[in-house]
Amino acid sequence: MAAIAQDEDWTTRFTGLSRLEPRIREVLTSRSQVIRVPADTVIFGPGKSPENMLLLLEGTVRVQQLAENGREVVLYRVTAGESCVLTTACMLAYEDYSAEGVAETDIVAAAVPRAVFDDLVSTSKEFRTFVFTAYSRRMTDLFHVIEDIAFRRMDIRLAQKIIERADTGVLKATHAQLAAELGTAREVISRQLAEFQRRGWVTLGRGTVEILDCDALRKLSES
Amino acid sequence: MAAIAQDEDWTTRFTGLSRLEPRIREVLTSRSQVIRVPADTVIFGPGKSPENMLLLLEGTVRVQQLAENGREVVLYRVTAGESCVLTTACMLAYEDYSAEGVAETDIVAAAVPRAVFDDLVSTSKEFRTFVFTAYSRRMTDLFHVIEDIAFRRMDIRLAQKIIERADTGVLKATHAQLAAELGTAREVISRQLAEFQRRGWVTLGRGTVEILDCDALRKLSES
DNA sequence: GGCCGTTATGTGACTAGATCACTGATAGGC
DNA sequence: GCCTATCAGTGATCTAGTCACATAACGGCC
């Protein structure tokens, strides 16, 4: 996670933008602004549509759906090198959505103004492909979320999530946070984790889940 | 639902395309082909990506998610005057999706070849807006589906679906079809409908649900 | 170190929903 | 009038979500 140099050509950090014609690259870098946003900032959400399309250079944005009763579910994450299409979506059209994007870490992003975005879409085939690919990927992500929620068992989903988000072998998250990830209730997570611990797959601590038997978790998550 | 005249300018049927410049309109109509597809045809799906973007002139396309265990859930419907963005999505990029689109009725659509689509996106701001609006709308639809599945009770969702799909006061659908709409099991629907009938809100027949008390259903669906 | 408010987790009882394995009912074709 | 789909009803059982709590661990602060 290298820092961004002041005049670095960050376009090369995006798969899909690497082969832009120099002229387009110039437009993109010169007419957009690199911004920094602290962790936990709400980037967009009901009643807060951003002016710009964001291209994430560093950090991750968590996009989640909120329900009236306070429960949540994570839809997808935007990581460095990806664009936040939802931003584009509400920038260009529809506003009636109930999802919000939150900076999960401190963030560095290129903010591309609406007009520049439109210009680039119309003049660069590469950029068009980049944008449409981003849309498709998100759609696909949403399909997977729907499939998971509607048809997969909680234990399987939890095992999967633990593996996915525990890079070091220890996952730092409370049961409540995991519940919000998966769109379920905290008690459900507590009980499932207790069961995993009983089987010797994990050790639980306050705010942590330590993986003992990754293979067992993986096996469950693939069943 | 008037028939399509052979050389009709169908672009006016689409909100968002009505103010196209004549040159663009000409490109769109002359370089795309009006096709007819019988009901129940799979328009796209895993392993079947179409060559063209479809603009629906008549009929509806049901887009649904399939699970391995045979269960399904309806994601959204594309109606006359809308475009099938998923088609665009898989046309332009990503292929790994598990949703499929099925002609729910006989269909008349304008098939816009990939090259023409790309041309139009780059040359017409109106067309761009049209495409992005379509994407946003679908995204929003998916958010609602997720919210429903994750957080709303089955009885509420069923009441809502009955009202939504029973234009004449009688809904023609089997319990299994309603279950596939809502992503649940047939038995769950049968029991819920039995309860609605017990309360005097509907009368059930083989393959039909007749609404007796629409207000009661609406009240439930809004709670 | 002991006190205290906050946050995190544990647990029982209950309701809703999903699954399984059936049975019974009805329409339509012959 | 019979046969065979297809459609609908039902009990038992399991998983998941809800509610109402009881404990337990941490992080200051005196």
PDB file of C-alpha atoms in Angstrom, chain B residues 8-213:
ATOM      1  CA  GLU B   8     -42.587   2.444 -37.180  1.00  0.00           C
ATOM      2  CA  ASP B   9     -40.209   4.657 -35.241  1.00  0.00           C
ATOM      3  CA  TRP B  10     -40.296   2.653 -32.024  1.00  0.00           C
ATOM      4  CA  THR B  11     -37.766   4.834 -30.232  1.00  0.00           C
ATOM      5  CA  THR B  12     -40.605   7.060 -29.030  1.00  0.00           C
ATOM      6  CA  ARG B  13     -41.865   4.155 -26.964  1.00  0.00           C
ATOM      7  CA  PHE B  14     -38.936   4.492 -24.610  1.00  0.00           C
ATOM      8  CA  THR B  15     -38.928   7.162 -21.982  1.00  0.00           C
ATOM      9  CA  GLY B  16     -35.452   8.528 -22.220  1.00  0.00           C
ATOM     10  CA  LEU B  17     -35.087   8.012 -25.942  1.00  0.00           C
ATOM     11  CA  SER B  18     -37.873  10.333 -26.987  1.00  0.00           C
ATOM     12  CA  ARG B  19     -35.646  13.328 -27.462  1.00  0.00           C
ATOM     13  CA  LEU B  20     -32.870  11.689 -29.436  1.00  0.00           C
ATOM     14  CA  GLU B  21     -31.369  13.732 -32.214  1.00  0.00           C
ATOM     15  CA  PRO B  22     -32.753  12.519 -35.574  1.00  0.00           C
ATOM     16  CA  ARG B  23     -29.360  11.256 -36.692  1.00  0.00           C
ATOM     17  CA  ILE B  24     -29.045   9.034 -33.619  1.00  0.00           C
ATOM     18  CA  ARG B  25     -32.599   7.864 -33.951  1.00  0.00           C
ATOM     19  CA  GLU B  26     -31.876   6.910 -37.520  1.00  0.00           C
ATOM     20  CA  VAL B  27     -28.814   4.894 -36.516  1.00  0.00           C
ATOM     21  CA  LEU B  28     -30.730   3.109 -33.784  1.00  0.00           C
ATOM     22  CA  THR B  29     -33.682   2.118 -35.928  1.00  0.00           C
ATOM     23  CA  SER B  30     -31.850   1.332 -39.133  1.00  0.00           C
ATOM     24  CA  ARG B  31     -29.042  -0.695 -37.600  1.00  0.00           C
ATOM     25  CA  SER B  32     -31.042  -2.785 -35.182  1.00  0.00           C
ATOM     26  CA  GLN B  33     -33.531  -5.458 -35.963  1.00  0.00           C
ATOM     27  CA  VAL B  34     -37.002  -6.014 -34.586  1.00  0.00           C
ATOM     28  CA  ILE B  35     -37.258  -9.590 -33.394  1.00  0.00           C
ATOM     29  CA  ARG B  36     -40.072 -11.719 -32.030  1.00  0.00           C
ATOM     30  CA  VAL B  37     -39.589 -14.350 -29.377  1.00  0.00           C
ATOM     31  CA  PRO B  38     -42.256 -16.782 -28.150  1.00  0.00           C
ATOM     32  CA  ALA B  39     -43.182 -17.015 -24.483  1.00  0.00           C
ATOM     33  CA  ASP B  40     -40.996 -19.117 -22.181  1.00  0.00           C
ATOM     34  CA  THR B  41     -37.882 -18.723 -24.317  1.00  0.00           C
ATOM     35  CA  VAL B  42     -34.718 -18.321 -22.274  1.00  0.00           C
ATOM     36  CA  ILE B  43     -33.319 -15.029 -23.534  1.00  0.00           C
ATOM     37  CA  PHE B  44     -30.088 -15.253 -21.598  1.00  0.00           C
ATOM     38  CA  GLY B  45     -28.680 -17.337 -18.805  1.00  0.00           C
ATOM     39  CA  PRO B  46     -25.623 -19.196 -17.653  1.00  0.00           C
ATOM     40  CA  GLY B  47     -23.862 -20.243 -20.806  1.00  0.00           C
ATOM     41  CA  LYS B  48     -26.109 -18.231 -23.063  1.00  0.00           C
ATOM     42  CA  SER B  49     -25.112 -14.645 -23.543  1.00  0.00           C
ATOM     43  CA  PRO B  50     -26.866 -12.814 -26.323  1.00  0.00           C
ATOM     44  CA  GLU B  51     -25.123 -10.937 -29.091  1.00  0.00           C
ATOM     45  CA  ASN B  52     -27.325  -7.891 -28.842  1.00  0.00           C
ATOM     46  CA  MET B  53     -28.753  -5.463 -26.393  1.00  0.00           C
ATOM     47  CA  LEU B  54     -32.511  -5.815 -26.268  1.00  0.00           C
ATOM     48  CA  LEU B  55     -34.964  -2.948 -26.120  1.00  0.00           C
ATOM     49  CA  LEU B  56     -38.325  -4.420 -25.244  1.00  0.00           C
ATOM     50  CA  LEU B  57     -41.176  -3.205 -27.413  1.00  0.00           C
ATOM     51  CA  GLU B  58     -43.860  -5.634 -26.280  1.00  0.00           C
ATOM     52  CA  GLY B  59     -44.185  -8.247 -23.570  1.00  0.00           C
ATOM     53  CA  THR B  60     -42.215  -8.822 -20.396  1.00  0.00           C
ATOM     54  CA  VAL B  61     -39.010 -10.605 -19.490  1.00  0.00           C
ATOM     55  CA  ARG B  62     -38.656 -12.178 -16.081  1.00  0.00           C
ATOM     56  CA  VAL B  63     -35.152 -12.169 -14.662  1.00  0.00           C
ATOM     57  CA  GLN B  64     -34.591 -14.782 -11.995  1.00  0.00           C
ATOM     58  CA  GLN B  65     -31.844 -16.279  -9.930  1.00  0.00           C
ATOM     59  CA  LEU B  66     -31.519 -20.049  -9.863  1.00  0.00           C
ATOM     60  CA  ALA B  67     -29.995 -22.074  -7.036  1.00  0.00           C
ATOM     61  CA  GLU B  68     -28.422 -25.519  -7.238  1.00  0.00           C
ATOM     62  CA  ASN B  69     -31.121 -27.041  -5.070  1.00  0.00           C
ATOM     63  CA  GLY B  70     -33.724 -26.037  -7.649  1.00  0.00           C
ATOM     64  CA  ARG B  71     -35.138 -23.076  -5.820  1.00  0.00           C
ATOM     65  CA  GLU B  72     -35.540 -19.733  -7.550  1.00  0.00           C
ATOM     66  CA  VAL B  73     -36.266 -16.127  -6.839  1.00  0.00           C
ATOM     67  CA  VAL B  74     -37.471 -13.432  -9.227  1.00  0.00           C
ATOM     68  CA  LEU B  75     -35.120 -10.437  -9.325  1.00  0.00           C
ATOM     69  CA  TYR B  76     -37.086  -8.069 -11.520  1.00  0.00           C
ATOM     70  CA  ARG B  77     -39.135  -7.837 -14.648  1.00  0.00           C
ATOM     71  CA  VAL B  78     -38.319  -5.931 -17.796  1.00  0.00           C
ATOM     72  CA  THR B  79     -41.433  -4.477 -19.350  1.00  0.00           C
ATOM     73  CA  ALA B  80     -42.172  -2.837 -22.686  1.00  0.00           C
ATOM     74  CA  GLY B  81     -40.284   0.423 -23.004  1.00  0.00           C
ATOM     75  CA  GLU B  82     -37.325  -0.767 -20.957  1.00  0.00           C
ATOM     76  CA  SER B  83     -33.976  -2.191 -21.851  1.00  0.00           C
ATOM     77  CA  CYS B  84     -32.547  -5.394 -20.581  1.00  0.00           C
ATOM     78  CA  VAL B  85     -29.335  -4.103 -19.053  1.00  0.00           C
ATOM     79  CA  LEU B  86     -28.164  -7.472 -17.899  1.00  0.00           C
ATOM     80  CA  THR B  87     -27.910  -8.319 -21.546  1.00  0.00           C
ATOM     81  CA  THR B  88     -25.706  -5.293 -21.955  1.00  0.00           C
ATOM     82  CA  ALA B  89     -23.704  -6.323 -18.942  1.00  0.00           C
ATOM     83  CA  CYS B  90     -22.840  -9.754 -20.159  1.00  0.00           C
ATOM     84  CA  MET B  91     -22.491  -8.428 -23.679  1.00  0.00           C
ATOM     85  CA  LEU B  92     -19.786  -6.057 -22.584  1.00  0.00           C
ATOM     86  CA  ALA B  93     -17.963  -7.766 -19.849  1.00  0.00           C
ATOM     87  CA  TYR B  94     -18.470 -10.278 -17.169  1.00  0.00           C
ATOM     88  CA  GLU B  95     -19.913 -13.680 -17.875  1.00  0.00           C
ATOM     89  CA  ASP B  96     -19.935 -15.386 -14.518  1.00  0.00           C
ATOM     90  CA  TYR B  97     -23.496 -14.803 -13.462  1.00  0.00           C
ATOM     91  CA  SER B  98     -26.176 -17.204 -12.433  1.00  0.00           C
ATOM     92  CA  ALA B  99     -29.268 -15.248 -13.351  1.00  0.00           C
ATOM     93  CA  GLU B 100     -31.408 -15.974 -16.350  1.00  0.00           C
ATOM     94  CA  GLY B 101     -33.952 -14.018 -18.331  1.00  0.00           C
ATOM     95  CA  VAL B 102     -37.081 -15.721 -19.598  1.00  0.00           C
ATOM     96  CA  ALA B 103     -39.721 -14.374 -21.922  1.00  0.00           C
ATOM     97  CA  GLU B 104     -42.809 -14.293 -19.757  1.00  0.00           C
ATOM     98  CA  THR B 105     -45.033 -13.524 -22.723  1.00  0.00           C
ATOM     99  CA  ASP B 106     -44.511 -13.442 -26.444  1.00  0.00           C
ATOM    100  CA  ILE B 107     -42.012 -10.713 -27.025  1.00  0.00           C
ATOM    101  CA  VAL B 108     -41.194  -8.067 -29.581  1.00  0.00           C
ATOM    102  CA  ALA B 109     -37.851  -6.378 -29.109  1.00  0.00           C
ATOM    103  CA  ALA B 110     -35.297  -4.294 -30.928  1.00  0.00           C
ATOM    104  CA  ALA B 111     -31.963  -6.081 -30.981  1.00  0.00           C
ATOM    105  CA  VAL B 112     -29.133  -3.569 -30.969  1.00  0.00           C
ATOM    106  CA  PRO B 113     -25.809  -5.089 -32.031  1.00  0.00           C
ATOM    107  CA  ARG B 114     -22.820  -4.573 -29.799  1.00  0.00           C
ATOM    108  CA  ALA B 115     -21.064  -2.275 -32.238  1.00  0.00           C
ATOM    109  CA  VAL B 116     -24.121  -0.086 -32.661  1.00  0.00           C
ATOM    110  CA  PHE B 117     -24.590   0.077 -28.922  1.00  0.00           C
ATOM    111  CA  ASP B 118     -21.026   1.203 -28.470  1.00  0.00           C
ATOM    112  CA  ASP B 119     -21.382   3.753 -31.229  1.00  0.00           C
ATOM    113  CA  LEU B 120     -24.538   5.185 -29.701  1.00  0.00           C
ATOM    114  CA  VAL B 121     -23.098   5.364 -26.208  1.00  0.00           C
ATOM    115  CA  SER B 122     -20.145   7.325 -27.483  1.00  0.00           C
ATOM    116  CA  THR B 123     -22.057   9.710 -29.719  1.00  0.00           C
ATOM    117  CA  SER B 124     -25.285  10.431 -27.876  1.00  0.00           C
ATOM    118  CA  LYS B 125     -25.586  11.876 -24.433  1.00  0.00           C
ATOM    119  CA  GLU B 126     -29.280  11.011 -24.411  1.00  0.00           C
ATOM    120  CA  PHE B 127     -28.525   7.395 -25.104  1.00  0.00           C
ATOM    121  CA  ARG B 128     -25.853   7.306 -22.416  1.00  0.00           C
ATOM    122  CA  THR B 129     -28.266   8.648 -19.864  1.00  0.00           C
ATOM    123  CA  PHE B 130     -30.815   6.094 -20.994  1.00  0.00           C
ATOM    124  CA  VAL B 131     -28.358   3.249 -20.480  1.00  0.00           C
ATOM    125  CA  PHE B 132     -27.077   4.418 -17.124  1.00  0.00           C
ATOM    126  CA  THR B 133     -30.573   5.088 -15.866  1.00  0.00           C
ATOM    127  CA  ALA B 134     -31.520   1.552 -16.792  1.00  0.00           C
ATOM    128  CA  TYR B 135     -28.542   0.237 -14.842  1.00  0.00           C
ATOM    129  CA  SER B 136     -29.383   2.304 -11.798  1.00  0.00           C
ATOM    130  CA  ARG B 137     -32.967   1.190 -11.842  1.00  0.00           C
ATOM    131  CA  ARG B 138     -31.962  -2.447 -11.896  1.00  0.00           C
ATOM    132  CA  MET B 139     -29.476  -1.922  -9.104  1.00  0.00           C
ATOM    133  CA  THR B 140     -32.225  -0.312  -7.073  1.00  0.00           C
ATOM    134  CA  ASP B 141     -34.509  -3.228  -7.853  1.00  0.00           C
ATOM    135  CA  LEU B 142     -31.872  -5.628  -6.611  1.00  0.00           C
ATOM    136  CA  PHE B 143     -31.496  -3.629  -3.404  1.00  0.00           C
ATOM    137  CA  HIS B 144     -35.193  -3.957  -2.793  1.00  0.00           C
ATOM    138  CA  VAL B 145     -35.075  -7.682  -3.411  1.00  0.00           C
ATOM    139  CA  ILE B 146     -32.245  -8.031  -0.918  1.00  0.00           C
ATOM    140  CA  GLU B 147     -34.054  -5.930   1.636  1.00  0.00           C
ATOM    141  CA  ASP B 148     -37.206  -7.999   1.198  1.00  0.00           C
ATOM    142  CA  ILE B 149     -35.516 -11.358   1.425  1.00  0.00           C
ATOM    143  CA  ALA B 150     -33.269 -10.436   4.312  1.00  0.00           C
ATOM    144  CA  PHE B 151     -35.569  -8.392   6.497  1.00  0.00           C
ATOM    145  CA  ARG B 152     -39.232  -8.738   5.686  1.00  0.00           C
ATOM    146  CA  ARG B 153     -41.701 -11.323   6.801  1.00  0.00           C
ATOM    147  CA  MET B 154     -43.089 -13.801   4.356  1.00  0.00           C
ATOM    148  CA  ASP B 155     -46.753 -12.936   4.942  1.00  0.00           C
ATOM    149  CA  ILE B 156     -46.063  -9.290   4.162  1.00  0.00           C
ATOM    150  CA  ARG B 157     -44.126 -10.116   1.022  1.00  0.00           C
ATOM    151  CA  LEU B 158     -46.790 -12.507  -0.157  1.00  0.00           C
ATOM    152  CA  ALA B 159     -49.594 -10.016   0.378  1.00  0.00           C
ATOM    153  CA  GLN B 160     -47.602  -7.449  -1.559  1.00  0.00           C
ATOM    154  CA  LYS B 161     -46.933  -9.845  -4.417  1.00  0.00           C
ATOM    155  CA  ILE B 162     -50.571 -10.854  -4.670  1.00  0.00           C
ATOM    156  CA  ILE B 163     -51.711  -7.257  -4.962  1.00  0.00           C
ATOM    157  CA  GLU B 164     -48.922  -6.405  -7.376  1.00  0.00           C
ATOM    158  CA  ARG B 165     -49.608  -9.238  -9.773  1.00  0.00           C
ATOM    159  CA  ALA B 166     -53.389  -9.508  -9.626  1.00  0.00           C
ATOM    160  CA  ASP B 167     -54.569  -6.778 -11.962  1.00  0.00           C
ATOM    161  CA  THR B 168     -58.127  -8.055 -12.294  1.00  0.00           C
ATOM    162  CA  GLY B 169     -58.711  -9.187  -8.735  1.00  0.00           C
ATOM    163  CA  VAL B 170     -57.833 -12.754  -9.589  1.00  0.00           C
ATOM    164  CA  LEU B 171     -54.236 -13.919  -9.630  1.00  0.00           C
ATOM    165  CA  LYS B 172     -53.467 -16.829 -11.901  1.00  0.00           C
ATOM    166  CA  ALA B 173     -50.523 -18.620 -10.346  1.00  0.00           C
ATOM    167  CA  THR B 174     -49.818 -21.859  -8.574  1.00  0.00           C
ATOM    168  CA  HIS B 175     -48.397 -21.909  -5.075  1.00  0.00           C
ATOM    169  CA  ALA B 176     -45.165 -23.248  -6.546  1.00  0.00           C
ATOM    170  CA  GLN B 177     -44.920 -20.264  -8.902  1.00  0.00           C
ATOM    171  CA  LEU B 178     -45.499 -17.820  -6.072  1.00  0.00           C
ATOM    172  CA  ALA B 179     -42.836 -19.608  -4.047  1.00  0.00           C
ATOM    173  CA  ALA B 180     -40.388 -19.217  -6.943  1.00  0.00           C
ATOM    174  CA  GLU B 181     -41.275 -15.520  -7.148  1.00  0.00           C
ATOM    175  CA  LEU B 182     -40.429 -14.968  -3.524  1.00  0.00           C
ATOM    176  CA  GLY B 183     -37.570 -17.398  -3.195  1.00  0.00           C
ATOM    177  CA  THR B 184     -39.231 -19.645  -0.661  1.00  0.00           C
ATOM    178  CA  ALA B 185     -40.738 -23.133  -0.519  1.00  0.00           C
ATOM    179  CA  ARG B 186     -44.108 -24.107  -1.873  1.00  0.00           C
ATOM    180  CA  GLU B 187     -45.377 -25.318   1.504  1.00  0.00           C
ATOM    181  CA  VAL B 188     -44.708 -21.930   3.053  1.00  0.00           C
ATOM    182  CA  ILE B 189     -46.885 -20.254   0.438  1.00  0.00           C
ATOM    183  CA  SER B 190     -49.623 -22.862   0.790  1.00  0.00           C
ATOM    184  CA  ARG B 191     -49.778 -22.310   4.538  1.00  0.00           C
ATOM    185  CA  GLN B 192     -49.741 -18.526   4.260  1.00  0.00           C
ATOM    186  CA  LEU B 193     -52.470 -18.547   1.626  1.00  0.00           C
ATOM    187  CA  ALA B 194     -54.534 -20.900   3.783  1.00  0.00           C
ATOM    188  CA  GLU B 195     -54.198 -18.382   6.590  1.00  0.00           C
ATOM    189  CA  PHE B 196     -55.258 -15.515   4.275  1.00  0.00           C
ATOM    190  CA  GLN B 197     -58.260 -17.557   3.219  1.00  0.00           C
ATOM    191  CA  ARG B 198     -59.147 -18.360   6.839  1.00  0.00           C
ATOM    192  CA  ARG B 199     -59.213 -14.624   7.463  1.00  0.00           C
ATOM    193  CA  GLY B 200     -61.532 -14.122   4.528  1.00  0.00           C
ATOM    194  CA  TRP B 201     -59.057 -12.113   2.468  1.00  0.00           C
ATOM    195  CA  VAL B 202     -58.856 -14.484  -0.513  1.00  0.00           C
ATOM    196  CA  THR B 203     -60.504 -17.527  -2.010  1.00  0.00           C
ATOM    197  CA  LEU B 204     -58.225 -20.224  -3.306  1.00  0.00           C
ATOM    198  CA  GLY B 205     -58.715 -22.333  -6.389  1.00  0.00           C
ATOM    199  CA  ARG B 206     -56.461 -24.627  -8.313  1.00  0.00           C
ATOM    200  CA  GLY B 207     -53.939 -22.254  -9.830  1.00  0.00           C
ATOM    201  CA  THR B 208     -55.813 -19.121  -8.760  1.00  0.00           C
ATOM    202  CA  VAL B 209     -55.994 -16.708  -5.857  1.00  0.00           C
ATOM    203  CA  GLU B 210     -59.071 -14.528  -5.860  1.00  0.00           C
ATOM    204  CA  ILE B 211     -58.824 -11.366  -3.819  1.00  0.00           C
ATOM    205  CA  LEU B 212     -61.790 -10.671  -1.556  1.00  0.00           C
ATOM    206  CA  ASP B 213     -60.388  -7.996   0.725  1.00  0.00           C
TER     207      ASP B 213
END
